[in-house]
């Protein structure tokens, strides 16, 4: 924060990237490159779960491999019920073609990059996600669980 105050003066915004983009100095390019390097090193860890979820959704929608593997392991193996999903998910990703794996991974990263380019305030996106998740958890999922559990009765 002291460095920001020294570089940008009293016109410091709460988001460092907004300050950098409005800067008239050549230092802004160095700061942007450093921020890009830090993001490139940090993003794979942050978005790993999202990337894996996107891969599972793609594989299940295209080939139904995850559900087929779970059923095969469940019926033909001595694997405990708790470990069926872990065992199936590991083998599904390992069996995936390289082109598909890197294509889905790259699509997730490009999507995140495009959102980061065009959205300055993440407050609106977080509000939308929080609202839609809250409604889903409060109203939609309990009804679906009730229907699923009482389907056979």
PDB file of C-alpha atoms in Angstrom:
ATOM      1  CA  UNK A   1       0.000   0.000   0.000  1.00  0.00           C
ATOM      2  CA  UNK A   2       2.918   2.367   0.663  1.00  0.00           C
ATOM      3  CA  UNK A   3       4.331   1.611  -2.785  1.00  0.00           C
ATOM      4  CA  UNK A   4       0.932   2.322  -4.351  1.00  0.00           C
ATOM      5  CA  UNK A   5       0.694   5.622  -2.507  1.00  0.00           C
ATOM      6  CA  UNK A   6       4.184   6.617  -3.641  1.00  0.00           C
ATOM      7  CA  UNK A   7       3.530   5.670  -7.270  1.00  0.00           C
ATOM      8  CA  UNK A   8      -0.050   6.897  -7.703  1.00  0.00           C
ATOM      9  CA  UNK A   9      -0.263   9.640  -5.084  1.00  0.00           C
ATOM     10  CA  UNK A  10      -3.545  10.393  -3.351  1.00  0.00           C
ATOM     11  CA  UNK A  11      -5.536   9.049  -6.311  1.00  0.00           C
ATOM     12  CA  UNK A  12      -5.215   5.432  -5.120  1.00  0.00           C
ATOM     13  CA  UNK A  13      -8.178   3.133  -5.791  1.00  0.00           C
ATOM     14  CA  UNK A  14      -8.945   0.026  -3.760  1.00  0.00           C
ATOM     15  CA  UNK A  15      -8.162  -2.275  -6.696  1.00  0.00           C
ATOM     16  CA  UNK A  16      -4.491  -2.176  -7.685  1.00  0.00           C
ATOM     17  CA  UNK A  17      -5.179  -3.110 -11.307  1.00  0.00           C
ATOM     18  CA  UNK A  18      -7.419  -0.067 -11.791  1.00  0.00           C
ATOM     19  CA  UNK A  19      -4.564   2.119 -10.538  1.00  0.00           C
ATOM     20  CA  UNK A  20      -2.089   0.453 -12.890  1.00  0.00           C
ATOM     21  CA  UNK A  21      -4.298   0.843 -15.971  1.00  0.00           C
ATOM     22  CA  UNK A  22      -4.695   4.596 -15.304  1.00  0.00           C
ATOM     23  CA  UNK A  23      -1.006   5.180 -14.668  1.00  0.00           C
ATOM     24  CA  UNK A  24       1.011   7.293 -17.114  1.00  0.00           C
ATOM     25  CA  UNK A  25       4.355   5.784 -16.171  1.00  0.00           C
ATOM     26  CA  UNK A  26       6.334   3.047 -17.902  1.00  0.00           C
ATOM     27  CA  UNK A  27       6.371   1.230 -14.577  1.00  0.00           C
ATOM     28  CA  UNK A  28       2.799   0.145 -15.233  1.00  0.00           C
ATOM     29  CA  UNK A  29       3.971  -2.279 -17.930  1.00  0.00           C
ATOM     30  CA  UNK A  30       6.441  -3.875 -15.535  1.00  0.00           C
ATOM     31  CA  UNK A  31       3.741  -4.181 -12.865  1.00  0.00           C
ATOM     32  CA  UNK A  32       1.280  -5.681 -15.365  1.00  0.00           C
ATOM     33  CA  UNK A  33       3.845  -8.252 -16.514  1.00  0.00           C
ATOM     34  CA  UNK A  34       4.673  -9.144 -12.901  1.00  0.00           C
ATOM     35  CA  UNK A  35       0.974  -9.489 -12.121  1.00  0.00           C
ATOM     36  CA  UNK A  36       0.583 -11.728 -15.190  1.00  0.00           C
ATOM     37  CA  UNK A  37       3.476 -13.955 -14.051  1.00  0.00           C
ATOM     38  CA  UNK A  38       2.057 -14.213 -10.524  1.00  0.00           C
ATOM     39  CA  UNK A  39      -1.391 -15.019 -11.915  1.00  0.00           C
ATOM     40  CA  UNK A  40       0.013 -17.632 -14.286  1.00  0.00           C
ATOM     41  CA  UNK A  41       1.753 -19.375 -11.415  1.00  0.00           C
ATOM     42  CA  UNK A  42      -1.208 -19.109  -9.050  1.00  0.00           C
ATOM     43  CA  UNK A  43      -4.202 -19.745 -11.347  1.00  0.00           C
ATOM     44  CA  UNK A  44      -3.621 -23.461 -11.939  1.00  0.00           C
ATOM     45  CA  UNK A  45      -3.975 -24.113  -8.213  1.00  0.00           C
ATOM     46  CA  UNK A  46      -7.012 -21.873  -7.809  1.00  0.00           C
ATOM     47  CA  UNK A  47      -8.941 -23.184 -10.802  1.00  0.00           C
ATOM     48  CA  UNK A  48      -7.955 -26.848 -10.504  1.00  0.00           C
ATOM     49  CA  UNK A  49     -11.292 -27.857  -8.982  1.00  0.00           C
ATOM     50  CA  UNK A  50     -13.245 -25.914 -11.605  1.00  0.00           C
ATOM     51  CA  UNK A  51     -11.197 -27.408 -14.414  1.00  0.00           C
ATOM     52  CA  UNK A  52     -11.701 -30.915 -13.096  1.00  0.00           C
ATOM     53  CA  UNK A  53     -15.444 -30.314 -12.765  1.00  0.00           C
ATOM     54  CA  UNK A  54     -15.586 -29.035 -16.357  1.00  0.00           C
ATOM     55  CA  UNK A  55     -13.724 -32.141 -17.536  1.00  0.00           C
ATOM     56  CA  UNK A  56     -16.136 -34.445 -15.707  1.00  0.00           C
ATOM     57  CA  UNK A  57     -19.153 -32.585 -17.109  1.00  0.00           C
ATOM     58  CA  UNK A  58     -17.706 -32.798 -20.631  1.00  0.00           C
ATOM     59  CA  UNK A  59     -16.921 -36.519 -20.342  1.00  0.00           C
ATOM     60  CA  UNK A  60     -20.280 -37.361 -18.818  1.00  0.00           C
ATOM     61  CA  UNK A  61     -22.190 -35.355 -21.426  1.00  0.00           C
ATOM     62  CA  UNK A  62     -20.224 -36.768 -24.339  1.00  0.00           C
ATOM     63  CA  UNK A  63     -19.471 -40.368 -23.384  1.00  0.00           C
ATOM     64  CA  UNK A  64     -21.218 -41.107 -20.057  1.00  0.00           C
ATOM     65  CA  UNK A  65     -17.896 -42.571 -18.961  1.00  0.00           C
ATOM     66  CA  UNK A  66     -17.958 -41.554 -15.320  1.00  0.00           C
ATOM     67  CA  UNK A  67     -21.341 -43.114 -14.576  1.00  0.00           C
ATOM     68  CA  UNK A  68     -20.414 -46.231 -16.546  1.00  0.00           C
ATOM     69  CA  UNK A  69     -17.120 -46.589 -14.646  1.00  0.00           C
ATOM     70  CA  UNK A  70     -18.891 -46.091 -11.301  1.00  0.00           C
ATOM     71  CA  UNK A  71     -21.418 -48.811 -12.133  1.00  0.00           C
ATOM     72  CA  UNK A  72     -18.716 -51.204 -13.330  1.00  0.00           C
ATOM     73  CA  UNK A  73     -16.583 -50.664 -10.235  1.00  0.00           C
ATOM     74  CA  UNK A  74     -19.599 -50.905  -7.952  1.00  0.00           C
ATOM     75  CA  UNK A  75     -20.760 -54.252  -9.377  1.00  0.00           C
ATOM     76  CA  UNK A  76     -17.466 -55.945 -10.246  1.00  0.00           C
ATOM     77  CA  UNK A  77     -15.068 -54.917  -7.528  1.00  0.00           C
ATOM     78  CA  UNK A  78     -14.408 -55.060  -3.835  1.00  0.00           C
ATOM     79  CA  UNK A  79     -13.985 -51.275  -3.704  1.00  0.00           C
ATOM     80  CA  UNK A  80     -15.919 -49.697  -0.859  1.00  0.00           C
ATOM     81  CA  UNK A  81     -18.910 -47.533  -1.823  1.00  0.00           C
ATOM     82  CA  UNK A  82     -17.153 -44.415  -0.527  1.00  0.00           C
ATOM     83  CA  UNK A  83     -14.159 -44.980  -2.798  1.00  0.00           C
ATOM     84  CA  UNK A  84     -16.085 -45.767  -5.997  1.00  0.00           C
ATOM     85  CA  UNK A  85     -16.260 -42.150  -7.171  1.00  0.00           C
ATOM     86  CA  UNK A  86     -12.585 -41.423  -6.391  1.00  0.00           C
ATOM     87  CA  UNK A  87     -11.411 -44.569  -8.167  1.00  0.00           C
ATOM     88  CA  UNK A  88     -13.667 -43.948 -11.180  1.00  0.00           C
ATOM     89  CA  UNK A  89     -12.764 -40.265 -11.535  1.00  0.00           C
ATOM     90  CA  UNK A  90      -9.031 -40.965 -11.511  1.00  0.00           C
ATOM     91  CA  UNK A  91      -9.296 -43.650 -14.164  1.00  0.00           C
ATOM     92  CA  UNK A  92     -11.638 -41.590 -16.356  1.00  0.00           C
ATOM     93  CA  UNK A  93      -9.222 -38.662 -16.537  1.00  0.00           C
ATOM     94  CA  UNK A  94      -6.266 -40.952 -17.203  1.00  0.00           C
ATOM     95  CA  UNK A  95      -8.167 -42.632 -20.054  1.00  0.00           C
ATOM     96  CA  UNK A  96      -9.112 -39.296 -21.633  1.00  0.00           C
ATOM     97  CA  UNK A  97      -7.560 -38.249 -24.950  1.00  0.00           C
ATOM     98  CA  UNK A  98      -4.896 -35.546 -24.651  1.00  0.00           C
ATOM     99  CA  UNK A  99      -6.644 -33.301 -27.183  1.00  0.00           C
ATOM    100  CA  UNK A 100      -9.878 -33.367 -25.198  1.00  0.00           C
ATOM    101  CA  UNK A 101      -8.156 -32.841 -21.846  1.00  0.00           C
ATOM    102  CA  UNK A 102      -6.140 -29.848 -22.998  1.00  0.00           C
ATOM    103  CA  UNK A 103      -9.074 -28.498 -25.012  1.00  0.00           C
ATOM    104  CA  UNK A 104     -11.398 -28.462 -21.991  1.00  0.00           C
ATOM    105  CA  UNK A 105      -8.647 -27.085 -19.739  1.00  0.00           C
ATOM    106  CA  UNK A 106      -7.790 -24.339 -22.213  1.00  0.00           C
ATOM    107  CA  UNK A 107     -11.474 -23.484 -22.631  1.00  0.00           C
ATOM    108  CA  UNK A 108     -11.842 -23.001 -18.875  1.00  0.00           C
ATOM    109  CA  UNK A 109      -8.770 -20.757 -18.705  1.00  0.00           C
ATOM    110  CA  UNK A 110      -9.849 -18.744 -21.750  1.00  0.00           C
ATOM    111  CA  UNK A 111     -13.308 -18.302 -20.228  1.00  0.00           C
ATOM    112  CA  UNK A 112     -11.786 -17.027 -16.986  1.00  0.00           C
ATOM    113  CA  UNK A 113      -9.471 -14.732 -18.942  1.00  0.00           C
ATOM    114  CA  UNK A 114     -12.348 -13.254 -20.987  1.00  0.00           C
ATOM    115  CA  UNK A 115     -14.391 -12.611 -17.857  1.00  0.00           C
ATOM    116  CA  UNK A 116     -11.356 -10.964 -16.242  1.00  0.00           C
ATOM    117  CA  UNK A 117     -10.870  -8.729 -19.298  1.00  0.00           C
ATOM    118  CA  UNK A 118     -14.400  -7.417 -19.541  1.00  0.00           C
ATOM    119  CA  UNK A 119     -15.600  -7.311 -15.933  1.00  0.00           C
ATOM    120  CA  UNK A 120     -14.086  -4.591 -13.763  1.00  0.00           C
ATOM    121  CA  UNK A 121     -16.266  -5.114 -10.703  1.00  0.00           C
ATOM    122  CA  UNK A 122     -16.669  -8.700  -9.531  1.00  0.00           C
ATOM    123  CA  UNK A 123     -19.312  -7.593  -7.040  1.00  0.00           C
ATOM    124  CA  UNK A 124     -22.088  -8.002  -9.616  1.00  0.00           C
ATOM    125  CA  UNK A 125     -20.963 -11.485 -10.582  1.00  0.00           C
ATOM    126  CA  UNK A 126     -20.566 -12.541  -6.953  1.00  0.00           C
ATOM    127  CA  UNK A 127     -24.038 -11.162  -6.153  1.00  0.00           C
ATOM    128  CA  UNK A 128     -25.552 -13.114  -9.039  1.00  0.00           C
ATOM    129  CA  UNK A 129     -23.737 -16.319  -8.082  1.00  0.00           C
ATOM    130  CA  UNK A 130     -24.650 -15.930  -4.425  1.00  0.00           C
ATOM    131  CA  UNK A 131     -28.290 -15.306  -5.219  1.00  0.00           C
ATOM    132  CA  UNK A 132     -28.617 -18.186  -7.672  1.00  0.00           C
ATOM    133  CA  UNK A 133     -26.746 -20.573  -5.379  1.00  0.00           C
ATOM    134  CA  UNK A 134     -28.810 -19.527  -2.379  1.00  0.00           C
ATOM    135  CA  UNK A 135     -32.084 -20.059  -4.231  1.00  0.00           C
ATOM    136  CA  UNK A 136     -30.887 -23.421  -5.537  1.00  0.00           C
ATOM    137  CA  UNK A 137     -29.804 -24.612  -2.084  1.00  0.00           C
ATOM    138  CA  UNK A 138     -32.901 -23.271  -0.334  1.00  0.00           C
ATOM    139  CA  UNK A 139     -35.722 -24.121  -2.713  1.00  0.00           C
ATOM    140  CA  UNK A 140     -34.757 -26.263  -5.700  1.00  0.00           C
ATOM    141  CA  UNK A 141     -32.454 -28.948  -4.246  1.00  0.00           C
ATOM    142  CA  UNK A 142     -34.664 -29.861  -1.259  1.00  0.00           C
ATOM    143  CA  UNK A 143     -37.615 -30.370  -3.616  1.00  0.00           C
ATOM    144  CA  UNK A 144     -35.510 -32.486  -5.981  1.00  0.00           C
ATOM    145  CA  UNK A 145     -34.199 -34.589  -3.102  1.00  0.00           C
ATOM    146  CA  UNK A 146     -37.732 -35.098  -1.812  1.00  0.00           C
ATOM    147  CA  UNK A 147     -38.943 -36.194  -5.255  1.00  0.00           C
ATOM    148  CA  UNK A 148     -35.949 -38.502  -5.714  1.00  0.00           C
ATOM    149  CA  UNK A 149     -36.298 -40.111  -2.287  1.00  0.00           C
ATOM    150  CA  UNK A 150     -40.067 -40.603  -2.568  1.00  0.00           C
ATOM    151  CA  UNK A 151     -40.007 -41.741  -6.186  1.00  0.00           C
ATOM    152  CA  UNK A 152     -40.407 -45.402  -5.283  1.00  0.00           C
ATOM    153  CA  UNK A 153     -43.082 -44.940  -2.589  1.00  0.00           C
TER     154      UNK A 153
END
